[in-house]
Amino acid sequence: MYIENINGPEDVKKLSDEQLNVLAEEIRKALLEKLSKHGGHFGPNFGMVEATIAMHYVFESPKDKIVYDVSHQSYPHKMLTGRKDAFLYEEHYDDVSGYSNPGESEHDHFTIGHTSTSVSLALGLAKARDLKEEDENVIAVIGDGSLSGGEALEGLDYAAELGGNLIIIVNDNDMSIAENHGGLYENLKELRETNGEAECNLFKAMGLDYIYVKEGNKIADLIKAFKQVKDTKKAVVVHINTQKGKGYKLAEEHKEDWHYCAPFDVETGKPLYSFEGEDFSSVTADYLLKKMREDKKVVAITSATPTVMGFTEDKRKEAGKQFIDVGIAEETAMAMAAGIAAGGGKPVYGVYSTFVQRTYDQITQDLCIDSNPATIVTFWGSVYGMNDITHLGLQDIPMMSNIPNLVYLAPTTKEEYLAMLDWSIDQDQYPVAIKLPGGEMISDGKEVTKDFSQLNKYEVTQKGSKVAIIGLGTFYNMGCEVAKTVEEKTGTKATVINPYYITGIDEALLEGLKKDHDVVITLEDGFLEGGFGEKITRFYGNSDMKVLNYGVKKELLDRYDVKELLKKNRLTVEQIVEDL
Amino acid sequence: MYIENINGPEDVKKLSDEQLNVLAEEIRKALLEKLSKHGGHFGPNFGMVEATIAMHYVFESPKDKIVYDVSHQSYPHKMLTGRKDAFLYEEHYDDVSGYSNPGESEHDHFTIGHTSTSVSLALGLAKARDLKEEDENVIAVIGDGSLSGGEALEGLDYAAELGGNLIIIVNDNDMSIAENHGGLYENLKELRETNGEAECNLFKAMGLDYIYVKEGNKIADLIKAFKQVKDTKKAVVVHINTQKGKGYKLAEEHKEDWHYCAPFDVETGKPLYSFEGEDFSSVTADYLLKKMREDKKVVAITSATPTVMGFTEDKRKEAGKQFIDVGIAEETAMAMAAGIAAGGGKPVYGVYSTFVQRTYDQITQDLCIDSNPATIVTFWGSVYGMNDITHLGLQDIPMMSNIPNLVYLAPTTKEEYLAMLDWSIDQDQYPVAIKLPGGEMISDGKEVTKDFSQLNKYEVTQKGSKVAIIGLGTFYNMGCEVAKTVEEKTGTKATVINPYYITGIDEALLEGLKKDHDVVITLEDGFLEGGFGEKITRFYGNSDMKVLNYGVKKELLDRYDVKELLKKNRLTVEQIVEDL
């Protein structure tokens, strides 16, 4: 095998054309084996094997710098830059992260996991190079799906003005995670169909030079194209037409399903572990589809991740015009939600906690200034969510709960969630966001009769004395457990409170606790800094009440173990009882 | 005068072609008089007079909905929609805000002050219309300068897919606030030069229909074009070529200077009140220019507001390649700063507090995950900053100080600021942001020897007992005043602390205060919720220390009076002493 002898790009350069093709097959074989056992991004990596080989054949990494957009297509790059063992040997599978990572290799320049950043980051590297009067190539590799994001379009626009070398490889596999959405994809199609010759050309309209490579999975053609642009003195787009999932028939045929995979059986493609029950994704789609049938003004919005809100292909079809996928364009998704609400529609934008970060200004300006009554649902904002440093769900409380006019709610069960969603969709006073709890979805069958329009009204679910425990969202149940343990150990029955509201405090209730309580405990699923508990503590700052805030210390964690993280932050029943 | 009889668009429709032209002149005359006395956005409004008349002649507002991007060109619209008195009569000048405002009129649909939002908001209105099966026109009016912003480009891309009526009027006056930057402006130029005929067309490349109006200040031509697109069934761009500042010679000739004006003498164009001294803008540019001469790796970055960091046209020229204006593209500015730092350059991105809101995700992902050592300077983040609801500078502390890895500093004087800037530029460990204080710049001539690399080390500037006052940034001096008054009144000498660091607490120092202090007071210039003081309060939550946090209660304020706001939030020396 050639791959076993590749310790860096210099070893790629030694191979003949034919050997490079064999290398591509070896990479695919290793990827298939690892991904079938380990899971990971499938389609993007299978499509980029040849282009990655060609890049390392032509360019001089790490002197020449390659920046991968979203970097879920960077596995072949890792294999060619000294990290092959993490793909060849099972015991080394976890030696590397799923994203580019400067901590792993000098061939990686940024830790990247959000889309649409590569061109702007590469512009920065190129500008630094020019300031230092050096002459390396800077290469941004961006998928067609990522092009629709604001940061990418801004970067493409500025690139022409940079006035120095910048090579933008547009990896066009005609797919985002799901299908692409947006007018520019018609232009990419036209360019593919005209072998890059169409006069109307998005990239040229942004002032960029342009070449097209029809066979984006043919190493020889790619090498030729990359040689042609190497050392260019101005920004150029190399538009390569690749096949997502190439080399594994099921992935070629079912591109959306195979964007990312859990461990699976190579023969059948079936996942090794399957989950058939309800979760917050499926109940969201089921609830919304029902609501849509009853009310034509209800519309669900996604920014390229429809399945997180349960909208699989068949459910999208069922929703028809009442489902919008704006593509990777979170800013537009949030602004459209605001606009639809202003126009009398009833929008629900479902978004991962980590990606809602892209809409801070849209929440503030477009949504909240005019209190446009749209509904936002944040998914996976939890210690139990994704644990890559690029995809943490720990910031949405500090980010969103301090924006004026927003009502941010934290349900603890399925029933509370659906009651909040129902209220939010039908009210026309407030922009509302709902933070789904992490961990397994709890369904207790209880009817929820609470009137959520009485803002910031917390609920005492157990009346006690001395100790009051305010358990927000995910950690409400840990609060109940703490109360139970305290009672068992000391006989003291603690007060337990479900606050529901993240964006405000129930002053009357908190004031009342002063009478017969000495300690208030707050629990929240996210960073403590700027979070929920601190608002409670500030309220009591001038009183004798002691307040203990539990949550996660602000820190950029990477691939953490949940149990360890909770323990480190004293977020276990035992530790909290001990602190008391 | 016709304008005196215009109480709504229906009155515009009654006028003949010739009368419409007279109306345009009357509007300009009123604008000139108001702006010369009152100040406001000048160039954008002067350029849009004819187009606004033509829109109200052709479309049926408020049934047809017009959304103005950034809305600093909405004065003529206000004059034609029942608000003429606010432009004709001095005693009514303040009856209207400087931006579109649904609270003022049913002809305004959003309160807008940030750029690049109109297309996405209009998409929302259009979608709501389609859900309700109604048929009005939705019109987004966007300037060429705003096109480079991510939210605008995302919206343009999605517009083609909407599948219903949407009219995007691109008001091309070949200027942003300063000159435009980015490759797309070459395409606009080509379109202008070919009377819209160039094959390569950014808008068509995004799947949009397109028509061009060469004479964007000719009412008859505009009416013809608008009639042509009225009731269109798909998204169309009407590209109109207007003249910024048209009708006032000085504004036509000096477009950047006349984007916005303070009160001025109509004859000479000279401002009535002039300011010659130093401020944080001028010292920033002067310091950076010096630093640039010493170190070729230093580079200043702006996103279309170069003068806020003191870079007037001549200073931009002096800086040459060491000054970057990316245009209205905050995301790219922040990402480029990260990339330049990663590549070994020394970037300083100067940005208004209200606009840094657009970069939450770029700060988190591009800047902080890899701790790229760029420097951000936030201007006007203060109660003393802009007071329009769309331009508040009160959120940067909650927004930025809770992002892991960022070092956010708060100087209180010119000397502290320059020392921080100097340290930040030359260090290579941390992403650093510096929050400039509000109000008049204080220069005390003191040499600053503090080592800022000792993170979160606060400084006790007066050692006392019982009461400790932690005054952050702007309000450090108020803290000193409080201490003085307390001593005068009670004989107690309070401890005064300059914390410098917004992003972390000095645990050793705070712990030490427990010995001989009973009360800690925090003062900060921004929203209390999620802010600096709450971190201090949390630290003391489990102790007997009383903590009082002073800052502004989270609220979307509009055109507030600073003194009243401070009083309302008990942010005066007298009130604080009283609370003690």
mmCIF file of C-alpha atoms in Angstrom, chain B residues 143-145 170-181 184-186 188-189 192-193 239-244 255:
data_model
loop_
_atom_site.group_PDB
_atom_site.id
_atom_site.type_symbol
_atom_site.label_atom_id
_atom_site.label_comp_id
_atom_site.label_asym_id
_atom_site.label_seq_id
_atom_site.Cartn_x
_atom_site.Cartn_y
_atom_site.Cartn_z
ATOM 1 C CA GLY B 143 -28.078 51.098 -1.496
ATOM 2 C CA ASP B 144 -25.050 49.793 -3.349
ATOM 3 C CA GLY B 145 -22.952 50.196 -0.203
ATOM 4 C CA VAL B 170 -30.801 48.867 -5.906
ATOM 5 C CA ASN B 171 -30.052 52.524 -5.302
ATOM 6 C CA ASP B 172 -26.602 52.754 -6.857
ATOM 7 C CA ASN B 173 -24.868 56.033 -6.091
ATOM 8 C CA ASP B 174 -21.419 54.458 -6.346
ATOM 9 C CA MET B 175 -20.686 55.141 -2.678
ATOM 10 C CA SER B 176 -20.917 53.527 0.701
ATOM 11 C CA ILE B 177 -20.360 55.923 3.631
ATOM 12 C CA ALA B 178 -16.877 56.232 2.169
ATOM 13 C CA GLU B 179 -15.950 54.781 -1.204
ATOM 14 C CA ASN B 180 -17.120 51.226 -1.935
ATOM 15 C CA HIS B 181 -14.834 48.243 -1.520
ATOM 16 C CA LEU B 184 -18.977 43.387 -6.946
ATOM 17 C CA TYR B 185 -18.607 47.134 -7.392
ATOM 18 C CA GLU B 186 -16.655 46.533 -10.572
ATOM 19 C CA LEU B 188 -22.025 47.519 -10.874
ATOM 20 C CA LYS B 189 -19.710 49.888 -12.715
ATOM 21 C CA ARG B 192 -23.733 51.350 -15.363
ATOM 22 C CA GLU B 193 -21.357 51.759 -18.276
ATOM 23 C CA HIS B 239 -30.947 48.936 -10.639
ATOM 24 C CA ILE B 240 -31.197 52.717 -10.523
ATOM 25 C CA ASN B 241 -28.233 55.009 -10.967
ATOM 26 C CA THR B 242 -28.636 57.955 -8.590
ATOM 27 C CA GLN B 243 -26.419 60.782 -7.464
ATOM 28 C CA LYS B 244 -25.594 60.903 -3.779
ATOM 29 C CA LYS B 255 -19.754 62.597 -0.923
#
